[in-house]
Amino acid sequence: MNTRIDLHAHSTASDGTLTPGELVHAAAAAGLDVVAITDHDTTAGWEPAVRALPAGLRLIRGAELSCRWEGEDPAVPLHLLAYLFDPDDPDLTAALSRVRRARVERGERIVRLLQADGLEVSWSEILATARGGTVGRPHIAQALIRAGLVATTSEAFGPDWLGERYRLPKDDIEVFEAVRLVRAAGGVPVFAHPRATRRGRVVPDELVADLAAAGLAGLEADHEDHTPAERAHVRALAADLGLLVTGASDFHGTHKTVRLGAFTTDVQNYERIVAAGVTSVASG
Ligand code: AMP
Ligand code: FE
Ligand code: FE
Ligand code: ZN
């Protein structure tokens, strides 16, 4: 039988719209055999997702770390998926809580910029919509929609809004430090959507080679933000460097249009991740 594996999904523990429990039920309903919960900079969704796990579904516990590469000025923001690490590792948990604090500070500063231009958005209301989860620009985007300033999330991420005019950097984890932290915590680091030029600047292949030498395990190739040519490029690069490759939806509920299982990972690559991680796969 064909095993369906989706290794990148968000819940209300960050900027998804389904609770962790709803996410695992939606994954089963979508016909997945394996789903990974990868909220931004947090493991808060792990426990509720495990508790709600439906029979027959396997859960990979992970996170998506906000990172920066300092090879350009300003630094290039990038995302590192981390799978099956020890959630109690003190160095990694300290780095994650620092980034979450930085997200709150940045969010508040973005809202102040909007208010300075006379726009009616409220930081306390935005923070409330994050419901204690990792706050991010999608929460601000929803406030812009509620205020009638933009019609869609994509418009909110356009150059007139959060994509450029009201874009502020946050204090991300330096990417080599992130790879080191994830490996030291027994986890498996995979570079998320590494060629997504439609999101902004991407990093050179030489950096990916250096990260591979530093412990990076894999590259996410099949992702909606990659064109077919970009997917092929990532696969070839992974083959050159001996890295595993994944495909995944990066599901965010109604904050994005992509559906669970829209892109998937094959069993061989999944098994490489499972073999390399210190935390077990949870089974329902
Ligand atoms: P942040 O982590 O706060 O910088 O916000 C980045 C998040 O915004 C990503 O993880 C996506 O969930 C979302 N995002 C980024 N670009 C877009 C876009 N063009 N349309 C919709 N959501 C986006
Ligand atoms: Fe997100
Ligand atoms: Fe991402
Ligand atoms: Zn993601």
mmCIF file of C-alpha atoms and ligand atoms in Angstrom:
data_model
loop_
_atom_site.group_PDB
_atom_site.id
_atom_site.type_symbol
_atom_site.label_atom_id
_atom_site.label_comp_id
_atom_site.label_asym_id
_atom_site.label_seq_id
_atom_site.Cartn_x
_atom_site.Cartn_y
_atom_site.Cartn_z
ATOM 1 C CA MET A 1 0.000 0.000 0.000
ATOM 2 C CA ASN A 2 1.108 3.537 -0.695
ATOM 3 C CA THR A 3 2.079 5.258 2.579
ATOM 4 C CA ARG A 4 1.105 8.928 2.600
ATOM 5 C CA ILE A 5 3.516 11.078 4.607
ATOM 6 C CA ASP A 6 3.213 14.866 5.094
ATOM 7 C CA LEU A 7 6.106 16.266 7.134
ATOM 8 C CA HIS A 8 5.224 19.950 7.588
ATOM 9 C CA ALA A 9 2.029 21.287 9.205
ATOM 10 C CA HIS A 10 1.092 24.117 11.564
ATOM 11 C CA SER A 11 -1.518 24.316 14.331
ATOM 12 C CA THR A 12 -2.813 27.044 16.638
ATOM 13 C CA ALA A 13 0.394 26.519 18.635
ATOM 14 C CA SER A 14 1.752 28.920 15.980
ATOM 15 C CA ASP A 15 0.071 30.390 12.886
ATOM 16 C CA GLY A 16 -2.206 27.530 11.807
ATOM 17 C CA THR A 17 -5.965 27.696 12.351
ATOM 18 C CA LEU A 18 -6.651 24.126 13.572
ATOM 19 C CA THR A 19 -5.848 23.137 17.147
ATOM 20 C CA PRO A 20 -3.261 20.338 17.439
ATOM 21 C CA GLY A 21 -6.096 17.884 18.094
ATOM 22 C CA GLU A 22 -8.064 19.094 15.081
ATOM 23 C CA LEU A 23 -4.900 18.914 12.973
ATOM 24 C CA VAL A 24 -4.297 15.207 13.613
ATOM 25 C CA HIS A 25 -7.968 14.421 12.941
ATOM 26 C CA ALA A 26 -7.824 16.429 9.704
ATOM 27 C CA ALA A 27 -4.666 14.509 8.749
ATOM 28 C CA ALA A 28 -6.435 11.178 9.223
ATOM 29 C CA ALA A 29 -9.470 12.457 7.302
ATOM 30 C CA ALA A 30 -7.142 13.512 4.465
ATOM 31 C CA GLY A 31 -5.950 9.904 4.213
ATOM 32 C CA LEU A 32 -2.484 10.484 5.632
ATOM 33 C CA ASP A 33 -0.577 7.688 7.392
ATOM 34 C CA VAL A 34 2.024 10.038 8.875
ATOM 35 C CA VAL A 35 1.834 13.743 9.702
ATOM 36 C CA ALA A 36 4.415 16.017 11.303
ATOM 37 C CA ILE A 37 3.424 18.888 13.587
ATOM 38 C CA THR A 38 5.975 21.653 12.924
ATOM 39 C CA ASP A 39 4.853 24.854 14.575
ATOM 40 C CA HIS A 40 7.075 27.911 14.415
ATOM 41 C CA ASP A 41 9.574 27.989 17.298
ATOM 42 C CA THR A 42 7.544 25.872 19.736
ATOM 43 C CA THR A 43 6.752 22.335 20.861
ATOM 44 C CA ALA A 44 3.571 23.422 22.673
ATOM 45 C CA GLY A 45 1.391 21.438 20.247
ATOM 46 C CA TRP A 46 3.137 18.095 20.817
ATOM 47 C CA GLU A 47 1.217 16.912 23.873
ATOM 48 C CA PRO A 48 -2.307 17.804 22.737
ATOM 49 C CA ALA A 49 -1.575 16.293 19.300
ATOM 50 C CA VAL A 50 -0.389 13.009 20.852
ATOM 51 C CA ARG A 51 -3.408 12.885 23.171
ATOM 52 C CA ALA A 52 -5.813 13.333 20.242
ATOM 53 C CA LEU A 53 -3.986 10.994 17.818
ATOM 54 C CA PRO A 54 -6.545 8.885 15.901
ATOM 55 C CA ALA A 55 -5.984 5.130 15.526
ATOM 56 C CA GLY A 56 -3.708 4.280 12.625
ATOM 57 C CA LEU A 57 -2.093 7.713 12.319
ATOM 58 C CA ARG A 58 1.582 8.237 13.168
ATOM 59 C CA LEU A 59 2.840 11.608 14.407
ATOM 60 C CA ILE A 60 6.311 13.038 13.886
ATOM 61 C CA ARG A 61 6.956 15.657 16.516
ATOM 62 C CA GLY A 62 8.872 18.632 15.167
ATOM 63 C CA ALA A 63 9.163 22.401 14.913
ATOM 64 C CA GLU A 64 10.089 25.011 12.307
ATOM 65 C CA LEU A 65 12.900 27.223 13.568
ATOM 66 C CA SER A 66 13.183 30.855 12.495
ATOM 67 C CA CYS A 67 16.780 31.310 11.370
ATOM 68 C CA ARG A 68 19.002 33.873 9.687
ATOM 69 C CA TRP A 69 22.041 33.587 7.437
ATOM 70 C CA GLU A 70 24.519 36.406 7.916
ATOM 71 C CA GLY A 71 26.243 36.001 4.543
ATOM 72 C CA GLU A 72 24.327 38.998 3.189
ATOM 73 C CA ASP A 73 23.424 42.366 4.676
ATOM 74 C CA PRO A 74 20.660 42.467 5.783
ATOM 75 C CA ALA A 75 20.710 38.826 6.875
ATOM 76 C CA VAL A 76 18.581 36.369 4.879
ATOM 77 C CA PRO A 77 15.716 34.861 6.926
ATOM 78 C CA LEU A 78 15.257 31.119 6.494
ATOM 79 C CA HIS A 79 13.348 28.238 8.065
ATOM 80 C CA LEU A 80 14.802 25.039 9.462
ATOM 81 C CA LEU A 81 12.518 22.091 10.158
ATOM 82 C CA ALA A 82 13.646 20.060 13.150
ATOM 83 C CA TYR A 83 12.237 16.577 13.711
ATOM 84 C CA LEU A 84 12.200 14.191 16.671
ATOM 85 C CA PHE A 85 14.474 16.196 18.988
ATOM 86 C CA ASP A 86 14.429 16.130 22.792
ATOM 87 C CA PRO A 87 11.862 18.820 23.748
ATOM 88 C CA ASP A 88 13.547 19.312 27.117
ATOM 89 C CA ASP A 89 17.013 20.056 25.762
ATOM 90 C CA PRO A 90 17.931 23.211 27.725
ATOM 91 C CA ASP A 91 19.938 24.957 24.990
ATOM 92 C CA LEU A 92 17.356 24.416 22.279
ATOM 93 C CA THR A 93 14.407 25.364 24.519
ATOM 94 C CA ALA A 94 16.244 28.545 25.558
ATOM 95 C CA ALA A 95 16.814 29.485 21.905
ATOM 96 C CA LEU A 96 13.163 28.835 21.054
ATOM 97 C CA SER A 97 11.820 30.915 23.918
ATOM 98 C CA ARG A 98 14.161 33.742 22.965
ATOM 99 C CA VAL A 99 12.782 33.725 19.393
ATOM 100 C CA ARG A 100 9.203 33.655 20.664
ATOM 101 C CA ARG A 101 9.912 36.727 22.795
ATOM 102 C CA ALA A 102 11.527 38.432 19.791
ATOM 103 C CA ARG A 103 8.372 37.688 17.760
ATOM 104 C CA VAL A 104 6.216 39.455 20.347
ATOM 105 C CA GLU A 105 8.504 42.486 20.326
ATOM 106 C CA ARG A 106 8.608 42.626 16.532
ATOM 107 C CA GLY A 107 4.833 42.193 16.225
ATOM 108 C CA GLU A 108 4.240 45.062 18.593
ATOM 109 C CA ARG A 109 6.680 47.276 16.681
ATOM 110 C CA ILE A 110 4.955 46.466 13.357
ATOM 111 C CA VAL A 111 1.607 47.434 14.900
ATOM 112 C CA ARG A 112 3.089 50.713 16.143
ATOM 113 C CA LEU A 113 4.273 51.499 12.593
ATOM 114 C CA LEU A 114 0.768 50.818 11.285
ATOM 115 C CA GLN A 115 -0.773 52.995 14.020
ATOM 116 C CA ALA A 116 1.698 55.805 13.300
ATOM 117 C CA ASP A 117 0.210 55.866 9.788
ATOM 118 C CA GLY A 118 -3.253 56.261 11.279
ATOM 119 C CA LEU A 119 -4.351 52.650 10.749
ATOM 120 C CA GLU A 120 -6.647 51.154 13.358
ATOM 121 C CA VAL A 121 -5.107 47.896 14.532
ATOM 122 C CA SER A 122 -4.750 46.773 18.115
ATOM 123 C CA TRP A 123 -1.773 44.806 19.380
ATOM 124 C CA SER A 124 -3.633 43.384 22.378
ATOM 125 C CA GLU A 125 -6.358 42.091 20.061
ATOM 126 C CA ILE A 126 -3.783 40.508 17.706
ATOM 127 C CA LEU A 127 -1.981 38.874 20.607
ATOM 128 C CA ALA A 128 -5.321 37.506 21.832
ATOM 129 C CA THR A 129 -5.960 35.864 18.447
ATOM 130 C CA ALA A 130 -2.683 33.951 18.802
ATOM 131 C CA ARG A 131 -4.265 32.328 21.892
ATOM 132 C CA GLY A 132 -0.933 31.859 23.646
ATOM 133 C CA GLY A 133 0.681 30.275 20.565
ATOM 134 C CA THR A 134 3.709 31.639 18.715
ATOM 135 C CA VAL A 135 2.602 34.983 17.265
ATOM 136 C CA GLY A 136 3.511 35.822 13.663
ATOM 137 C CA ARG A 137 2.720 38.035 10.732
ATOM 138 C CA PRO A 138 -0.302 35.873 9.743
ATOM 139 C CA HIS A 139 -2.009 37.083 12.946
ATOM 140 C CA ILE A 140 -1.333 40.685 11.944
ATOM 141 C CA ALA A 141 -2.535 39.876 8.413
ATOM 142 C CA GLN A 142 -5.882 38.739 9.838
ATOM 143 C CA ALA A 143 -6.185 42.024 11.742
ATOM 144 C CA LEU A 144 -5.590 43.955 8.498
ATOM 145 C CA ILE A 145 -8.389 41.933 6.885
ATOM 146 C CA ARG A 146 -10.740 42.541 9.855
ATOM 147 C CA ALA A 147 -9.995 46.275 9.630
ATOM 148 C CA GLY A 148 -10.958 46.198 5.944
ATOM 149 C CA LEU A 149 -7.491 47.412 4.914
ATOM 150 C CA VAL A 150 -6.777 44.383 2.681
ATOM 151 C CA ALA A 151 -8.984 41.682 1.206
ATOM 152 C CA THR A 152 -6.761 38.600 1.435
ATOM 153 C CA THR A 153 -3.798 37.151 3.304
ATOM 154 C CA SER A 154 -1.733 37.313 0.102
ATOM 155 C CA GLU A 155 -2.468 41.020 -0.200
ATOM 156 C CA ALA A 156 -1.444 41.500 3.438
ATOM 157 C CA PHE A 157 1.934 39.917 2.600
ATOM 158 C CA GLY A 158 2.356 42.166 -0.451
ATOM 159 C CA PRO A 159 4.894 45.009 -0.709
ATOM 160 C CA ASP A 160 2.486 47.698 0.567
ATOM 161 C CA TRP A 161 1.969 45.813 3.811
ATOM 162 C CA LEU A 162 3.800 43.117 5.750
ATOM 163 C CA GLY A 163 5.960 42.039 2.789
ATOM 164 C CA GLU A 164 7.942 45.259 2.617
ATOM 165 C CA ARG A 165 6.558 48.564 3.851
ATOM 166 C CA TYR A 166 5.693 47.269 7.322
ATOM 167 C CA ARG A 167 8.231 44.457 7.395
ATOM 168 C CA LEU A 168 10.605 44.320 10.330
ATOM 169 C CA PRO A 169 13.227 41.649 11.068
ATOM 170 C CA LYS A 170 13.103 39.606 14.254
ATOM 171 C CA ASP A 171 15.986 38.207 16.258
ATOM 172 C CA ASP A 172 16.242 34.777 14.584
ATOM 173 C CA ILE A 173 18.691 31.958 15.372
ATOM 174 C CA GLU A 174 21.917 32.004 13.334
ATOM 175 C CA VAL A 175 21.491 29.030 11.003
ATOM 176 C CA PHE A 176 24.726 27.136 11.782
ATOM 177 C CA GLU A 177 23.912 27.543 15.476
ATOM 178 C CA ALA A 178 20.410 26.192 14.782
ATOM 179 C CA VAL A 179 21.767 23.075 13.017
ATOM 180 C CA ARG A 180 24.173 22.518 15.903
ATOM 181 C CA LEU A 181 21.422 22.975 18.523
ATOM 182 C CA VAL A 182 19.034 20.585 16.755
ATOM 183 C CA ARG A 183 21.700 17.881 16.367
ATOM 184 C CA ALA A 184 22.844 18.316 19.978
ATOM 185 C CA ALA A 185 19.206 17.814 21.035
ATOM 186 C CA GLY A 186 19.090 14.544 19.070
ATOM 187 C CA GLY A 187 16.969 15.995 16.270
ATOM 188 C CA VAL A 188 17.033 15.885 12.485
ATOM 189 C CA PRO A 189 17.429 19.275 10.752
ATOM 190 C CA VAL A 190 15.831 19.735 7.311
ATOM 191 C CA PHE A 191 15.991 23.010 5.379
ATOM 192 C CA ALA A 192 12.377 24.141 4.704
ATOM 193 C CA HIS A 193 11.488 25.436 1.199
ATOM 194 C CA PRO A 194 15.149 26.364 0.496
ATOM 195 C CA ARG A 195 14.538 27.695 -3.051
ATOM 196 C CA ALA A 196 11.272 29.568 -2.526
ATOM 197 C CA THR A 197 12.212 32.622 -4.585
ATOM 198 C CA ARG A 198 8.589 33.803 -4.516
ATOM 199 C CA ARG A 199 8.950 34.360 -0.747
ATOM 200 C CA GLY A 200 11.994 36.585 -1.156
ATOM 201 C CA ARG A 201 15.746 36.125 -1.186
ATOM 202 C CA VAL A 202 17.125 32.571 -1.147
ATOM 203 C CA VAL A 203 20.574 31.354 -0.132
ATOM 204 C CA PRO A 204 23.292 30.061 -2.493
ATOM 205 C CA ASP A 205 23.950 26.343 -2.997
ATOM 206 C CA GLU A 206 27.404 26.811 -1.408
ATOM 207 C CA LEU A 207 25.689 27.649 1.881
ATOM 208 C CA VAL A 208 23.604 24.468 1.644
ATOM 209 C CA ALA A 209 26.844 22.509 1.129
ATOM 210 C CA ASP A 210 28.384 24.170 4.193
ATOM 211 C CA LEU A 211 25.257 23.408 6.228
ATOM 212 C CA ALA A 212 25.395 19.769 5.077
ATOM 213 C CA ALA A 213 28.974 19.590 6.328
ATOM 214 C CA ALA A 214 27.777 21.097 9.629
ATOM 215 C CA GLY A 215 25.068 18.468 10.154
ATOM 216 C CA LEU A 216 22.075 19.386 8.013
ATOM 217 C CA ALA A 217 20.213 16.153 7.202
ATOM 218 C CA GLY A 218 17.875 17.068 4.375
ATOM 219 C CA LEU A 219 16.134 19.493 2.045
ATOM 220 C CA GLU A 220 12.420 20.066 1.518
ATOM 221 C CA ALA A 221 12.045 19.770 -2.265
ATOM 222 C CA ASP A 222 8.336 19.410 -2.993
ATOM 223 C CA HIS A 223 6.596 22.481 -1.571
ATOM 224 C CA GLU A 224 3.968 24.785 -3.079
ATOM 225 C CA ASP A 225 6.342 27.753 -2.985
ATOM 226 C CA HIS A 226 8.811 25.933 -5.306
ATOM 227 C CA THR A 227 8.294 25.912 -9.073
ATOM 228 C CA PRO A 228 8.827 22.535 -10.794
ATOM 229 C CA ALA A 229 12.309 23.770 -11.839
ATOM 230 C CA GLU A 230 13.102 24.752 -8.246
ATOM 231 C CA ARG A 231 11.974 21.319 -7.000
ATOM 232 C CA ALA A 232 14.236 19.612 -9.515
ATOM 233 C CA HIS A 233 17.137 21.859 -8.515
ATOM 234 C CA VAL A 234 16.686 21.012 -4.826
ATOM 235 C CA ARG A 235 16.514 17.273 -5.575
ATOM 236 C CA ALA A 236 19.717 17.416 -7.617
ATOM 237 C CA LEU A 237 21.486 19.411 -4.915
ATOM 238 C CA ALA A 238 20.385 16.908 -2.250
ATOM 239 C CA ALA A 239 21.648 14.008 -4.370
ATOM 240 C CA ASP A 240 25.009 15.772 -4.825
ATOM 241 C CA LEU A 241 25.354 16.355 -1.096
ATOM 242 C CA GLY A 242 23.960 13.020 0.111
ATOM 243 C CA LEU A 243 21.028 14.722 1.832
ATOM 244 C CA LEU A 244 17.546 13.255 2.194
ATOM 245 C CA VAL A 245 14.618 14.994 0.469
ATOM 246 C CA THR A 246 11.096 15.636 1.673
ATOM 247 C CA GLY A 247 7.826 16.886 0.276
ATOM 248 C CA ALA A 248 5.173 18.483 2.447
ATOM 249 C CA SER A 249 2.133 20.736 2.422
ATOM 250 C CA ASP A 250 3.163 23.357 5.014
ATOM 251 C CA PHE A 251 -0.522 23.318 5.944
ATOM 252 C CA HIS A 252 -1.752 26.383 7.901
ATOM 253 C CA GLY A 253 -5.528 25.754 7.951
ATOM 254 C CA THR A 254 -7.457 28.694 6.504
ATOM 255 C CA HIS A 255 -4.421 31.016 6.724
ATOM 256 C CA LYS A 256 -3.262 29.400 3.453
ATOM 257 C CA THR A 257 -5.014 27.606 0.614
ATOM 258 C CA VAL A 258 -2.802 24.485 0.494
ATOM 259 C CA ARG A 259 -4.385 21.218 1.718
ATOM 260 C CA LEU A 260 -2.930 18.483 3.908
ATOM 261 C CA GLY A 261 -1.182 15.872 1.768
ATOM 262 C CA ALA A 262 -0.808 18.237 -1.207
ATOM 263 C CA PHE A 263 2.878 17.202 -1.254
ATOM 264 C CA THR A 264 4.311 14.097 0.394
ATOM 265 C CA THR A 265 7.559 12.375 1.368
ATOM 266 C CA ASP A 266 8.504 8.845 0.277
ATOM 267 C CA VAL A 267 9.009 6.029 2.778
ATOM 268 C CA GLN A 268 12.791 5.740 2.299
ATOM 269 C CA ASN A 269 13.384 9.378 3.208
ATOM 270 C CA TYR A 270 10.886 9.169 6.083
ATOM 271 C CA GLU A 271 12.752 6.161 7.474
ATOM 272 C CA ARG A 272 16.058 8.042 7.342
ATOM 273 C CA ILE A 273 14.516 10.762 9.536
ATOM 274 C CA VAL A 274 13.023 8.271 11.984
ATOM 275 C CA ALA A 275 16.332 6.408 12.280
ATOM 276 C CA ALA A 276 18.240 9.628 13.026
ATOM 277 C CA GLY A 277 15.922 11.156 15.663
ATOM 278 C CA VAL A 278 16.057 10.674 19.433
ATOM 279 C CA THR A 279 12.281 11.034 20.001
ATOM 280 C CA SER A 280 10.063 8.163 18.889
ATOM 281 C CA VAL A 281 7.264 8.377 16.368
ATOM 282 C CA ALA A 282 3.927 8.514 18.217
ATOM 283 C CA SER A 283 1.227 6.069 17.099
ATOM 284 C CA GLY A 284 -2.500 6.369 17.522
HETATM 285 P P1 AMP B 1 6.699 35.383 10.466
HETATM 286 O O1 AMP B 1 7.179 34.017 10.866
HETATM 287 O O2 AMP B 1 5.977 36.076 11.545
HETATM 288 O O3 AMP B 1 7.760 36.217 9.811
HETATM 289 O O4 AMP B 1 5.602 35.134 9.334
HETATM 290 C C1 AMP B 1 5.908 34.234 8.299
HETATM 291 C C2 AMP B 1 4.716 33.339 8.068
HETATM 292 O O5 AMP B 1 3.771 34.035 7.292
HETATM 293 C C3 AMP B 1 5.038 32.081 7.253
HETATM 294 O O6 AMP B 1 5.354 31.020 8.081
HETATM 295 C C4 AMP B 1 3.732 31.817 6.555
HETATM 296 O O7 AMP B 1 2.865 31.134 7.426
HETATM 297 C C5 AMP B 1 3.137 33.174 6.352
HETATM 298 N N1 AMP B 1 3.355 33.747 5.012
HETATM 299 C C6 AMP B 1 4.505 34.221 4.506
HETATM 300 N N2 AMP B 1 4.321 34.694 3.263
HETATM 301 C C7 AMP B 1 3.010 34.514 2.984
HETATM 302 C C8 AMP B 1 2.182 34.804 1.858
HETATM 303 N N3 AMP B 1 2.680 35.390 0.758
HETATM 304 N N4 AMP B 1 0.880 34.484 1.931
HETATM 305 C C9 AMP B 1 0.368 33.893 3.037
HETATM 306 N N5 AMP B 1 1.100 33.596 4.126
HETATM 307 C C10 AMP B 1 2.391 33.905 4.105
HETATM 308 FE FE FE B 2 3.745 29.993 9.092
HETATM 309 FE FE FE B 3 8.377 28.021 6.556
HETATM 310 ZN ZN ZN B 4 5.883 26.127 7.799
#
